[in-house]
Structures are given as structure tokens and as C-alpha cells.
Tab-separated table of C-alpha atoms in Angstrom:
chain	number	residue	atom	x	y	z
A	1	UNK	CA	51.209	5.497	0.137
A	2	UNK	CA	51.972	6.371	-3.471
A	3	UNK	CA	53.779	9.344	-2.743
A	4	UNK	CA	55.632	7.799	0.051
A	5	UNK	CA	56.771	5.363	-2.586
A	6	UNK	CA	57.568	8.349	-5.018
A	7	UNK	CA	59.546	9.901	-2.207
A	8	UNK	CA	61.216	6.821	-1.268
A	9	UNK	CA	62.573	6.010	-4.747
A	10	UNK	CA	63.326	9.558	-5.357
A	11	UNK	CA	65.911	9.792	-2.235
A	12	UNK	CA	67.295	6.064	-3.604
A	13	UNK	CA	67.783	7.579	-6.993
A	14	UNK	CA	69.464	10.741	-5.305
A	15	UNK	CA	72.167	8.400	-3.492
A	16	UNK	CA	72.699	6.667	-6.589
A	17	UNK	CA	73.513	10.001	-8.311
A	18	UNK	CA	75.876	10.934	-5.256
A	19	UNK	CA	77.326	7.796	-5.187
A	20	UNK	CA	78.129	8.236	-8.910
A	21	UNK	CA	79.545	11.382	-8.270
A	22	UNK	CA	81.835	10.479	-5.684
A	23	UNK	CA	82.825	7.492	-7.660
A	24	UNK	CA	84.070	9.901	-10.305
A	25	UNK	CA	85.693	12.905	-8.430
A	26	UNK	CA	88.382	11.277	-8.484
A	27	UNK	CA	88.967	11.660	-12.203
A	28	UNK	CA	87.517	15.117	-12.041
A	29	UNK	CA	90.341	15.892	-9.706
A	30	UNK	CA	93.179	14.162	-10.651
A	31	UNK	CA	94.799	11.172	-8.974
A	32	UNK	CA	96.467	11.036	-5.645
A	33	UNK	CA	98.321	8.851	-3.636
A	34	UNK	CA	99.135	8.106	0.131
A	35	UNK	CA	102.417	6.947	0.982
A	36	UNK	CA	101.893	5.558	4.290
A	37	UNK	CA	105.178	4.766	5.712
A	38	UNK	CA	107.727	4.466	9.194
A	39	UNK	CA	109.177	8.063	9.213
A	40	UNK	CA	111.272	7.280	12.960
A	41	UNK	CA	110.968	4.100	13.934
A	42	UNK	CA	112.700	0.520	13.025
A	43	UNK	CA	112.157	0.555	9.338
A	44	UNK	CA	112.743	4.350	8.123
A	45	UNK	CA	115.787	4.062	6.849
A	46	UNK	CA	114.903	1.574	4.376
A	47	UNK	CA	111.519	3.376	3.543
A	48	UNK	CA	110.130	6.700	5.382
A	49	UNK	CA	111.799	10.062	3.428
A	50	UNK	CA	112.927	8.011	0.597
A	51	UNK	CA	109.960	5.657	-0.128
A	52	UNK	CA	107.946	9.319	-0.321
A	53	UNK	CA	110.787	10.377	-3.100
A	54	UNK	CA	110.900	6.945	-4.544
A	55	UNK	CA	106.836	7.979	-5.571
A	56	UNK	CA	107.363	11.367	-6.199
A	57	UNK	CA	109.798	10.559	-9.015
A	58	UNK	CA	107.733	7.817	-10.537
A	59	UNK	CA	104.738	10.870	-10.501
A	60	UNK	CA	107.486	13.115	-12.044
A	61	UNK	CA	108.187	10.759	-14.820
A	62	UNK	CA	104.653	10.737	-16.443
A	63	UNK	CA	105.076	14.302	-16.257
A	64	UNK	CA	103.145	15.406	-13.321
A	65	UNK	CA	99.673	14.533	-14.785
A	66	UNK	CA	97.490	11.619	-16.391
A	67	UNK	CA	94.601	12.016	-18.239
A	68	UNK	CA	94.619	16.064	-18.419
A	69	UNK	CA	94.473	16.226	-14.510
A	70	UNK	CA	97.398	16.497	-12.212
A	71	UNK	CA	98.754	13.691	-9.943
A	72	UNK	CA	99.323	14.226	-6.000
A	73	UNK	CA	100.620	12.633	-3.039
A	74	UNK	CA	99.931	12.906	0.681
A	75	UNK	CA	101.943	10.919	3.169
A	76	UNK	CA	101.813	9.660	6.907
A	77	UNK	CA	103.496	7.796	9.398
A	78	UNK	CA	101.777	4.243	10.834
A	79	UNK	CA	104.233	4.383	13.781
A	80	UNK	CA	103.968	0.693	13.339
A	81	UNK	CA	100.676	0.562	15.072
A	82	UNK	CA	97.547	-0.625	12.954
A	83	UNK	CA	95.137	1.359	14.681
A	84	UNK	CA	96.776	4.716	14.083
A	85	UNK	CA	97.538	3.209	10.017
A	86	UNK	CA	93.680	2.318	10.056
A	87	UNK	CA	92.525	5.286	11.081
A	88	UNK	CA	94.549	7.258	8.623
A	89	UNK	CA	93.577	4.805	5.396
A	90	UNK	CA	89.991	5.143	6.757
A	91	UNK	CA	90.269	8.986	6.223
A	92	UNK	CA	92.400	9.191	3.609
A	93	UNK	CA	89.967	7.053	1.299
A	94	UNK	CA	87.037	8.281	2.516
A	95	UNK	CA	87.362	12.397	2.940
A	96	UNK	CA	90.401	12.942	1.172
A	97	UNK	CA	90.220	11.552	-1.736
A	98	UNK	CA	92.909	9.157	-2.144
A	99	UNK	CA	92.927	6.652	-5.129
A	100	UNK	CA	95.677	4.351	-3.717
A	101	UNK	CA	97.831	3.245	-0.738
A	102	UNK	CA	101.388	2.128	-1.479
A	103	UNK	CA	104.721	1.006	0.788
A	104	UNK	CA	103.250	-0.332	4.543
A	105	UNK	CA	106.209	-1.602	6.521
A	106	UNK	CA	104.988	-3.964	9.372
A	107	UNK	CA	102.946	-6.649	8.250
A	108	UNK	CA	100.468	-6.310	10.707
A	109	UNK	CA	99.779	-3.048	9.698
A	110	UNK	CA	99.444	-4.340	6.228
A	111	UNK	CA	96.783	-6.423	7.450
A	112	UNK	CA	95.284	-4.324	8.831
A	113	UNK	CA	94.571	-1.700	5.493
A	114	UNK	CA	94.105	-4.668	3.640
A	115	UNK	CA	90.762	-5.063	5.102
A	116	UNK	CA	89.894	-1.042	4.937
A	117	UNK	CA	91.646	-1.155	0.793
A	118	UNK	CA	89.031	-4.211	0.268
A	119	UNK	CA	85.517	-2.746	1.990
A	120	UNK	CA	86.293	0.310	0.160
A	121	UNK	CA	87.233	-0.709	-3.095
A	122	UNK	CA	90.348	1.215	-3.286
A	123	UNK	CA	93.603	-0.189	-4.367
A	124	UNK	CA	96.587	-0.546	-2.039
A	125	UNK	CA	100.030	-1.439	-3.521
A	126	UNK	CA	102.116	-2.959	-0.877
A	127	UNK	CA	105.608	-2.567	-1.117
A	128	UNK	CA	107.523	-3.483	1.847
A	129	UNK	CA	105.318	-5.740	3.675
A	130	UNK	CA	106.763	-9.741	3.408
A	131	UNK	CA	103.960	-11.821	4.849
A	132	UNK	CA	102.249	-14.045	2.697
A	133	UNK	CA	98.684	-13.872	4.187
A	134	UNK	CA	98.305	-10.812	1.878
A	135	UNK	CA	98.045	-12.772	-0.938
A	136	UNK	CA	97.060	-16.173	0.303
A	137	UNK	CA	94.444	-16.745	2.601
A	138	UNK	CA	93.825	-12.547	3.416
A	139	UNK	CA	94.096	-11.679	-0.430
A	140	UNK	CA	92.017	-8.882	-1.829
A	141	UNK	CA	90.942	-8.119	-5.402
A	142	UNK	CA	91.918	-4.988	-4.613
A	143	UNK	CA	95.623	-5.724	-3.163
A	144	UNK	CA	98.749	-6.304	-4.611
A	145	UNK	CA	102.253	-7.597	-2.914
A	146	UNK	CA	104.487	-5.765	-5.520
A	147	UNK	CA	108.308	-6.456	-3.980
A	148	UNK	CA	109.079	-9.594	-2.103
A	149	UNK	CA	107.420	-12.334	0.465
A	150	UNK	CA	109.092	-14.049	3.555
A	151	UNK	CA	108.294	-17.394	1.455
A	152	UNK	CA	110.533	-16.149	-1.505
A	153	UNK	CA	113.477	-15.010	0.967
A	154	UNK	CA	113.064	-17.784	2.808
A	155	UNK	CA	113.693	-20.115	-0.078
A	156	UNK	CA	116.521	-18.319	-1.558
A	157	UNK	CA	118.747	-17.485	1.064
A	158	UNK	CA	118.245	-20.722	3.262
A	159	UNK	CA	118.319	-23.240	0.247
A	160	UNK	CA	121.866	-21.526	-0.963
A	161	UNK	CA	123.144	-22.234	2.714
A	162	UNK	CA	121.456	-25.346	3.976
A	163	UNK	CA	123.245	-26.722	0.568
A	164	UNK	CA	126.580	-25.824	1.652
A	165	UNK	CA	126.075	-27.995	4.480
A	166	UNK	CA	124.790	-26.085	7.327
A	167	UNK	CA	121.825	-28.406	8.729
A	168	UNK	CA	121.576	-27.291	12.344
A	169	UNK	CA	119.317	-23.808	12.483
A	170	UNK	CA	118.204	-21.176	15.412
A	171	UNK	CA	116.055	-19.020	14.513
A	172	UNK	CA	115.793	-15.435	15.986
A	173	UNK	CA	112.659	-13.565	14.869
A	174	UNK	CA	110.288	-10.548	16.002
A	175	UNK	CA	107.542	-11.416	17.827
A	176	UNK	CA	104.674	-10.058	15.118
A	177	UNK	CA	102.889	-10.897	11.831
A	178	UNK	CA	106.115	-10.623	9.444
A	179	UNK	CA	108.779	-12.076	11.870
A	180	UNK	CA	106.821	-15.257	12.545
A	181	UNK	CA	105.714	-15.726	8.738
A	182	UNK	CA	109.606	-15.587	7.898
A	183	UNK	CA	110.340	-18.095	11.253
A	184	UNK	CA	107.765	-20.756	9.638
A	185	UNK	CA	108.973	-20.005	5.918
A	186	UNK	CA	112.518	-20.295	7.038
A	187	UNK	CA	111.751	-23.718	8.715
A	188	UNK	CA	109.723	-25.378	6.377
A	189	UNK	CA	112.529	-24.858	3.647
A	190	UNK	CA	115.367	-25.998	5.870
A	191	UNK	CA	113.610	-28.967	6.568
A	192	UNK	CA	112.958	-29.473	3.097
A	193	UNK	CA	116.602	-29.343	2.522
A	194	UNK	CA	117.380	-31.975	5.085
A	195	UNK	CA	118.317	-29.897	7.771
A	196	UNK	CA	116.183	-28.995	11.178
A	197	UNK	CA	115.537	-26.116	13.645
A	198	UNK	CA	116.522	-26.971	17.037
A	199	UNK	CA	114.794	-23.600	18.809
A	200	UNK	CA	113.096	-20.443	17.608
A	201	UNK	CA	112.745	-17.285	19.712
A	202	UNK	CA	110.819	-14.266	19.570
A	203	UNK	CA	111.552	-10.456	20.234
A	204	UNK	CA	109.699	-8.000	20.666
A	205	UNK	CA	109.815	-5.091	18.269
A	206	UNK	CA	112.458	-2.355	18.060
A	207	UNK	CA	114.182	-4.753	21.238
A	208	UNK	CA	117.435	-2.918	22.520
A	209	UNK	CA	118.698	-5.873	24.406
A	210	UNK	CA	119.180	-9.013	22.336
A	211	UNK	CA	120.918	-10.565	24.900
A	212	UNK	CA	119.075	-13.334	26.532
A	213	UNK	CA	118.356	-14.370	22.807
A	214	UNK	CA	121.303	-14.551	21.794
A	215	UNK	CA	122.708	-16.573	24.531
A	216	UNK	CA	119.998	-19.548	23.936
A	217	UNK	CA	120.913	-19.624	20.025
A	218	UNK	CA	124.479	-19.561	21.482
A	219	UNK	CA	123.516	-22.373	23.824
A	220	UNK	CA	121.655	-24.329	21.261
A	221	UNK	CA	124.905	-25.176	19.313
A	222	UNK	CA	123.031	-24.694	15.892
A	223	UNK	CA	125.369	-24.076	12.825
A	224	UNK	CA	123.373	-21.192	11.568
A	225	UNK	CA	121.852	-18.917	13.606
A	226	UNK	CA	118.977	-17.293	11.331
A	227	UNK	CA	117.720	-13.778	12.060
A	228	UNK	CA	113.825	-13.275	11.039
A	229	UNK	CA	113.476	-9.179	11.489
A	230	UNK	CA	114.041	-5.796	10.144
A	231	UNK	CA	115.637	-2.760	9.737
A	232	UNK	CA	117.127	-1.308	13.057
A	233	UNK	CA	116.498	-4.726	14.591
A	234	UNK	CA	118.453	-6.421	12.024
A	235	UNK	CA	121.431	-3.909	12.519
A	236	UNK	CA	121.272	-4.543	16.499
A	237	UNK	CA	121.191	-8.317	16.578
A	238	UNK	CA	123.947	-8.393	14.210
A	239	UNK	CA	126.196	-5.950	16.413
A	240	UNK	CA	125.392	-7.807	19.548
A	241	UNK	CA	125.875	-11.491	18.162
A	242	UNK	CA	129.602	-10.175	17.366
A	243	UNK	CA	130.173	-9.031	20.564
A	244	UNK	CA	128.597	-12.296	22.152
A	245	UNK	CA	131.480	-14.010	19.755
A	246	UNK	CA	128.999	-15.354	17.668
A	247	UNK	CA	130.190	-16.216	14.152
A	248	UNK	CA	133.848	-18.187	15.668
A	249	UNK	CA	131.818	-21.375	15.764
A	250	UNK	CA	128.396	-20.093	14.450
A	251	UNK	CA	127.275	-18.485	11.623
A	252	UNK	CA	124.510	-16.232	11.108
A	253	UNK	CA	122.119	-15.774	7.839
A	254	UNK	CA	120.207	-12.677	8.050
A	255	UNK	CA	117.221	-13.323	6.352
A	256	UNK	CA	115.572	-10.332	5.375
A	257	UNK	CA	119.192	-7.962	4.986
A	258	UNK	CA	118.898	-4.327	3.049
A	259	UNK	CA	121.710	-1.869	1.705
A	260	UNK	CA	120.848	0.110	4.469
A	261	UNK	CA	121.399	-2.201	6.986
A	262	UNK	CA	124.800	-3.796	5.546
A	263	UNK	CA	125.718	0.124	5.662
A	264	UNK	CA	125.104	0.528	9.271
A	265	UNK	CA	127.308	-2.388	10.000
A	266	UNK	CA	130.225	-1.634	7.337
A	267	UNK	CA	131.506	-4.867	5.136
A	268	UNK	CA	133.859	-6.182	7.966
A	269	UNK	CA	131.046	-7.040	10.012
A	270	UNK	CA	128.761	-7.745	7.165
A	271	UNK	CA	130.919	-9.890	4.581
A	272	UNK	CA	130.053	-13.113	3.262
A	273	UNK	CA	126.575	-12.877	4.377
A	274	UNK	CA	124.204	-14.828	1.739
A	275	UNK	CA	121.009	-12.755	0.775
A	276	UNK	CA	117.853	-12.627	-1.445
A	277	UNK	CA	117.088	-9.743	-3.159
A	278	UNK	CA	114.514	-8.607	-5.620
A	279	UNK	CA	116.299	-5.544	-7.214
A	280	UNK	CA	119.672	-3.685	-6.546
A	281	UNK	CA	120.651	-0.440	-7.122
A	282	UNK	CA	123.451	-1.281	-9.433
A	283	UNK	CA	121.803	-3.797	-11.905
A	284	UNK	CA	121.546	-1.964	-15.137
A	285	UNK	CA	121.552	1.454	-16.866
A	286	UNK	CA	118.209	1.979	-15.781
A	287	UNK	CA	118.725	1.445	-12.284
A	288	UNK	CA	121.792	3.103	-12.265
A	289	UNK	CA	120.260	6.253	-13.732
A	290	UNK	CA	117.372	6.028	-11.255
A	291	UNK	CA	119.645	5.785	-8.413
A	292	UNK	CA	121.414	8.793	-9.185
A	293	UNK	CA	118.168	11.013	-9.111
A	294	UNK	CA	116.969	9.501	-5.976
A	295	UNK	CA	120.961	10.157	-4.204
A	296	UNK	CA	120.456	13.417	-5.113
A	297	UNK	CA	117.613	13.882	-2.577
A	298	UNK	CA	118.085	11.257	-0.301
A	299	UNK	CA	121.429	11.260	-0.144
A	300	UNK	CA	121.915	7.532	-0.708
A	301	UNK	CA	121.248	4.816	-3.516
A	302	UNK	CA	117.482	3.258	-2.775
A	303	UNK	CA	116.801	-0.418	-0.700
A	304	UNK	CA	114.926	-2.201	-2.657
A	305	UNK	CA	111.770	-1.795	-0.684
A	306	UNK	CA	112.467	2.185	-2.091
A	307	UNK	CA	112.940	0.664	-5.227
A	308	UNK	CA	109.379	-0.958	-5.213
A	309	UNK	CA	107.244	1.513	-4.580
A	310	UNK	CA	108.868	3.355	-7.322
A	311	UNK	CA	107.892	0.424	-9.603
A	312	UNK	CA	104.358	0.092	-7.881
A	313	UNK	CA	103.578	3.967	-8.296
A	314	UNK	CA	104.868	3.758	-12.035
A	315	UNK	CA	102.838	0.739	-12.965
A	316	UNK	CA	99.809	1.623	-11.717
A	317	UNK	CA	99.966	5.381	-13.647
A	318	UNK	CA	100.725	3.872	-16.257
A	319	UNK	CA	96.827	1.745	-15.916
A	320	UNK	CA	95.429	4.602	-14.791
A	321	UNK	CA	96.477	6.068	-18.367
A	322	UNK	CA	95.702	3.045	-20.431
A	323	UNK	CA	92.190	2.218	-18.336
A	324	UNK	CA	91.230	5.822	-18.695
A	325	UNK	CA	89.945	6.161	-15.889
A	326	UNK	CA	90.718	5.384	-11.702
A	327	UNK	CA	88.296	3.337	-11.128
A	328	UNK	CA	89.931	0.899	-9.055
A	329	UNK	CA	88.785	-2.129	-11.086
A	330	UNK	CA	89.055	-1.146	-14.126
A	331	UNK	CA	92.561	0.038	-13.351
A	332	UNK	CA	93.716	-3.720	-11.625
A	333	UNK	CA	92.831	-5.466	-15.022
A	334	UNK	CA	94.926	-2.773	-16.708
A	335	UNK	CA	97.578	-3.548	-13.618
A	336	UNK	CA	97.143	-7.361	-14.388
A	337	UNK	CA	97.273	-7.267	-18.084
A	338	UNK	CA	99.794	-4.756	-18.706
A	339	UNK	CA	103.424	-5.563	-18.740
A	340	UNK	CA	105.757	-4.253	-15.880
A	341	UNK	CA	108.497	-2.916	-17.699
A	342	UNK	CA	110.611	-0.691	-14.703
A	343	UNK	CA	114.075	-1.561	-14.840
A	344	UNK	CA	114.204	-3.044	-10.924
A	345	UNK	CA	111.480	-5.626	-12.249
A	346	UNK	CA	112.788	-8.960	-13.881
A	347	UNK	CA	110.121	-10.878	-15.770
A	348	UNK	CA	107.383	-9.573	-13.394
A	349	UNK	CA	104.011	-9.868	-13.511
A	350	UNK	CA	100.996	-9.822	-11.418
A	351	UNK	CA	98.814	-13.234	-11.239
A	352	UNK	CA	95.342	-13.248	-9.886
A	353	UNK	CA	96.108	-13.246	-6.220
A	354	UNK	CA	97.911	-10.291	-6.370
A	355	UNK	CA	101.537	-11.690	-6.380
A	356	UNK	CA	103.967	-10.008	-8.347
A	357	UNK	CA	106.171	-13.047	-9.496
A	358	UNK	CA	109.731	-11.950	-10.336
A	359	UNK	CA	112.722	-13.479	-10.665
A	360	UNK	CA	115.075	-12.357	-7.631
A	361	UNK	CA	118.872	-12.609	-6.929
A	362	UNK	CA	121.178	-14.769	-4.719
A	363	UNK	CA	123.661	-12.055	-3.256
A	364	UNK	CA	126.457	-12.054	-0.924
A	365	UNK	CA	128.033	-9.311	0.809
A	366	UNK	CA	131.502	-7.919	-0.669
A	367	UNK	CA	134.143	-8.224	1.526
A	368	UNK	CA	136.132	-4.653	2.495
A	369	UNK	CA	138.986	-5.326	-0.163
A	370	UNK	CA	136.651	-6.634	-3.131
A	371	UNK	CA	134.029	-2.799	-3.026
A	372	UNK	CA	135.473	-0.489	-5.039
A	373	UNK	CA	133.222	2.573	-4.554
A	374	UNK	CA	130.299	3.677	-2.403
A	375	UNK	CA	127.805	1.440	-1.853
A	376	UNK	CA	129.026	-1.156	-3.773
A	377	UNK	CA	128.239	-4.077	-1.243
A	378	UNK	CA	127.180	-6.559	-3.573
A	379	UNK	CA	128.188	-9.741	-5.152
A	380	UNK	CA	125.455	-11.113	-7.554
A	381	UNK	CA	125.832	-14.549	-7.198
A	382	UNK	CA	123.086	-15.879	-9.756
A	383	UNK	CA	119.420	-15.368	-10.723
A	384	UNK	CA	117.100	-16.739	-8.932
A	385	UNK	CA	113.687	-17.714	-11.335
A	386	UNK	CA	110.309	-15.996	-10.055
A	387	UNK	CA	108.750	-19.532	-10.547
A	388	UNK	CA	111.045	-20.901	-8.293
A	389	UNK	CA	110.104	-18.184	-5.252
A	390	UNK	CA	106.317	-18.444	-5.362
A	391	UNK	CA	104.078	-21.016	-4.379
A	392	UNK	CA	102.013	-23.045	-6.984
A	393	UNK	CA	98.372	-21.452	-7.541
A	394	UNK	CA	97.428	-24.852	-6.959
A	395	UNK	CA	98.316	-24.858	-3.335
A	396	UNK	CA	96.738	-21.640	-2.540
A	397	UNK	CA	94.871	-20.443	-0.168
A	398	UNK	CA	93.645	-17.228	-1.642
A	399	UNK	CA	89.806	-17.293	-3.280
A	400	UNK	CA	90.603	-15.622	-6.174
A	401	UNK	CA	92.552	-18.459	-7.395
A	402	UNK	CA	89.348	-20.939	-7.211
A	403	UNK	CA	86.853	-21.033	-10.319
């Protein structure tokens, strides 16, 4: 019995010691990161090839290394299916050593490595991603929303045109986590604002034929005709509402709009639109000078969903330096505490739910005579308070807020 007991106890001490191990290989080895990403589909544009740069330049600027080891990056495409994102965060943090997950597009994919990020105890830093369950009700201590939510695009870009009048709203959205979070968002602050949704429809992802939706927003004689998607689906609804006639007696508001989509549809078809957006390639110096590093590879300034996993990789290097370590919780308090100090960031910080609150701008598209270069699409129309785009601690649903 005793030296069952010994043997016992010397196999538990054993794991322990492996355990330790593999909790510090990591820093043995260096750091690395997985860029998990849409390389074809509806989003790659605004993330894919350049959200993988977007890192590599933040890795670049800290000089390759931290902490005497060097830094690395592996990448992969999610095809917008959870299972196949899953299965690749599953491996990735347990065989291949990967310290941290950052961009996601699709919200149920999100989700989805949220759970995987939290049973492991490895960080993921989600960049382009909108709904709000990741940091309310689905938050992890081990998660954070870096860029924007459908709640604070929502409230910027319907508030500015609900106020100019325009109280009847359709709403258009894709049929999946993010499109209905930005449907409900959407509603709840037109409401708010004294207006009202008379009909919401869903389409499927990467949808070719917007037709039949279109014609019931036409039918439904709303004002404003809202459109609650993404990327390629964005760019198609848009195109197909103009050919339907849409915007002689109706207008639209595209509620989640990027400089790759406006692009895609040039100014004429684009101008006026109102937008929210949490960073822009032409806000300062130190965007500016980013941007032109990233055009030289990509060919193109960054969206803004680019832009934050940039800011996300940065950041977190930067705790992995001051922490001393990559431990992942030792390295979130240093995430938490530390200032974020890249210059598409205004007044951000992290709170404990794993919201980065930042103040955002109201934007509206340039019409064709008012851009004078490349890819300047943008009229800043004013500043937008971070405050002002998240929801009180006090109302939320995520446990890490509760003593």
C-alpha cells in the first residue's frame, strides 16, 4: 500500500513538473502568434493578407524579439466556419505553441475560440469581431474585444441619422451571430431616439441575390433602409439597392461600412453615407506614417479592423515585455494596467470585461468633387466619446464585472 502511495504521488509530482514545463516553453522559445483570419471569402479584403502584415509590423517594431527570445507568427484561414477555426485554435494552443489568437472575422467564429482561449488559458485578442456577447454575457478573463462592437456602431451612426429626422427604419442584416447583434443594437437605439423599425430581414451569408430583400424594405416604405452585414455583402446590397432605385425616396445607412468597401463602390455611389469608425487611416502623423509601411505591402491604406490588430499585437508585446513573462495572466493585468498608446487608439483602455473603451468618430463619405487624393473618402464629422459607445458596467451581463 505504501509504495503504491509513493508511486502514486511520485507520477502526480511528475505531471506537476511537466505541467510546469509546458507552462514555461513558451518563454524558453519565444512568443508567437496566430493570426486567424478570412483569406477568400466575404471579409478578406478588410482583414486576410493585410491583417497578417498589420501583425507582422507591430512584431517588427519591438524589433523582432522580447525578452532575449524572438517573436513569431503563424496564420490560418476560419473559412467562416467555427468548426474548422476550433479545430485550428485547439491545435495551435495545444501542439504548437501559440501564446495568443488575434483578428477573428465572423462572430460566430469568435464564439466559438472564445470558449477554446478560456479552457486553455490562452489569450485571444479579437479584432474584427462586433458582437457584444464577447464581452457581456460570454466574456472571458482571458478575452479582449480590442476595435469596435455592433452596440457602439449602432449608437453612433443611427443616433446621427434618426436626429436628422429619419424615424421610419428597415433593417437588412445577415442571418448569423454579428448581423443579428447589430439588427437588435440598431433597433433598440432607434427606438430610443423616437423612431421605430417597421420589418427586419435576414440573409444568409456571402448572399449573391439581394433581391427579394430588397424589394420588402422597398415595399415597407421605411425612410432608412439600414444594412446590418459585412464586407462583400455590404458592397453587394449597396450595388443592388441602386439598381432597385433605392435611395430616390429611400435612404440607406450602412451600418458597419469600411474603406474597403466605400472603394469597391467609388464615392458616387457611396457619398453622404453617415458612419462610425474607431480609427482612420488619415488621422495623425502616426497613422499616416503607419499607413505608408503597410501600402507598401498591401498595396492599400489599412480598414480599421487592419488597424486593430496592429494595435492589439503592439499592446500586448509591449505586456509581454513589462510582465516579463507570457504567462497569460500575468500578461492581461499588464494589458489592463498599461496604457494603450498606438496612434489609431483615442483614450483607450481595457476595463475588466475585456472592452476596450475608445472614443470613435462620426464620418461621412466625401463626395467625388470634395477627395483630393487616393483614398481620401472621409469627412470627420466629430468625436464621438468612448463613454458614450459602451454600456454602463452596471448593466452588464459579464461576471467579471460582479464583486
Amino acid at each position: 500500500m505504501k509504495q503504491r502511495f509513493l508511486r502514486s504521488r511520485a507520477a502526480a509530482g511528475l505531471c506537476l513538473a511537466l505541467a510546469a514545463g509546458l507552462a514555461h516553453a513558451s518563454d524558453a522559445d519565444g512568443v508567437k502568434i496566430g493570426v486567424l483570419t478570412d483569406m477568400a471569402g466575404v471579409t478578406a479584403d478588410a482583414t486576410g493578407k493585410g491583417s497578417v502584415e498589420a501583425a507582422r509590423l507591430a512584431i517588427e517594431e519591438m524589433g523582432g524579439s522580447v525578452l532575449g527570445k524572438p517573436i513569431s507568427l503563424v496564420s490560418g484561414d476560419h473559412q467562416h466556419r467555427p468548426d474548422i477555426g476550433s479545430s485550428m485554435v485547439r491545435k495551435w494552443y495545444d501542439t504548437d505553441g501559440v501564446d495568443v489568437v488575434v483578428d477573428v472575422p465572423n462572430s460566430s467564429v469568435a464564439l466559438a475560440v472564445q470558449g477554446i482561449a478560456r479552457e486553455k488559458k490562452k489569450l485571444v485578442l479579437f479584432s474584427s469581431p462586433g458582437t457584444t456577447a464577447l464581452t457581456q454575457a460570454q466574456c472571458s478573463p482571458y478575452g479582449v474585444q480590442w476595435t469596435y462592437t455592433t452596440y457602439a456602431l449602432s449608437r453612433g451612426t443611427a443616433t446621427a441619422v434618426v436626429n436628422e429626422g429619419n424615424k421610419r427604419w428597415f433593417i437588412l442584416a445577415s442571418d448569423y451571430a454579428f448581423g443579428k447583434q447589430l439588427a437588435a443594437d440598431t433597433e433598440a437605439v432607434v427606438k430610443a431616439n423616437g423612431g421605430e423599425v417597421v420589418g427586419t430581414v435576414y440573409h444568409p451569408l456571402n448572399a449573391s441575390d439581394f433581391a427579394s430583400f430588397l424589394l420588402q424594405a422597398q415595399g415597407s416604405k421605411a425612410q432608412i433602409i439600414a444594412i446590418a452585414n459585412a464586407g462583400g455583402d455590404t458592397i453587394s446590397a449597396i450595388k443592388q439597392a441602386a439598381e432597385f432605385g433605392i435611395g430616390s425616396t429611400q435612404r440607406l445607412a450602412a451600418m458597419l461600412l469600411l474603406i474597403t468597401d466605400v472603394h469597391s463602390l467609388g464615392l458616387q455611389a457611396a457619398q453622404k453615407t453617415y458612419l462610425t469608425v474607431p480609427s482612420y487611416w488619415d488621422m495623425n502623423d502616426g497613422t499616416r506614417a503607419f499607413t505608408k509601411k503597410f501600402e507598401a505591402r498591401v498595396g492599400r491604406p489599412p480598414t480599421f479592423l487592419q488597424a486593430g490588430v496592429y494595435g492589439s499585437v503592439r499592446h500586448y508585446l509591449q505586456a509581454v515585455k513589462a510582465a516579463g513573462t507570457t504567462d497569460s495572466d500575468a500578461v492581461m493585468a499588464k494589458m489592463k494596467s498599461l496604457p494603450i498608446d498606438d496612434p489609431f487608439s483615442l483614450n483607450a483602455r481595457i476595463r475588466q470585461d475585456g472592452l476596450v473603451v475608445r472614443d470613435m468618430m462620426l464620418a461621412q463619405v466625401k463626395t467625388p468633387e470634395q477627395s483630393k487624393a487616393p483614398w481620401d473618402y472621409y469627412n470627420i464629422v466629430r468625436n464621438i466619446p468612448g463613454d458614450a459607445l459602451a454600456w454602463p458596467l452596471s448593466e452588464s451581463q459579464c461576471p467579471l464585472t460582479k464583486p
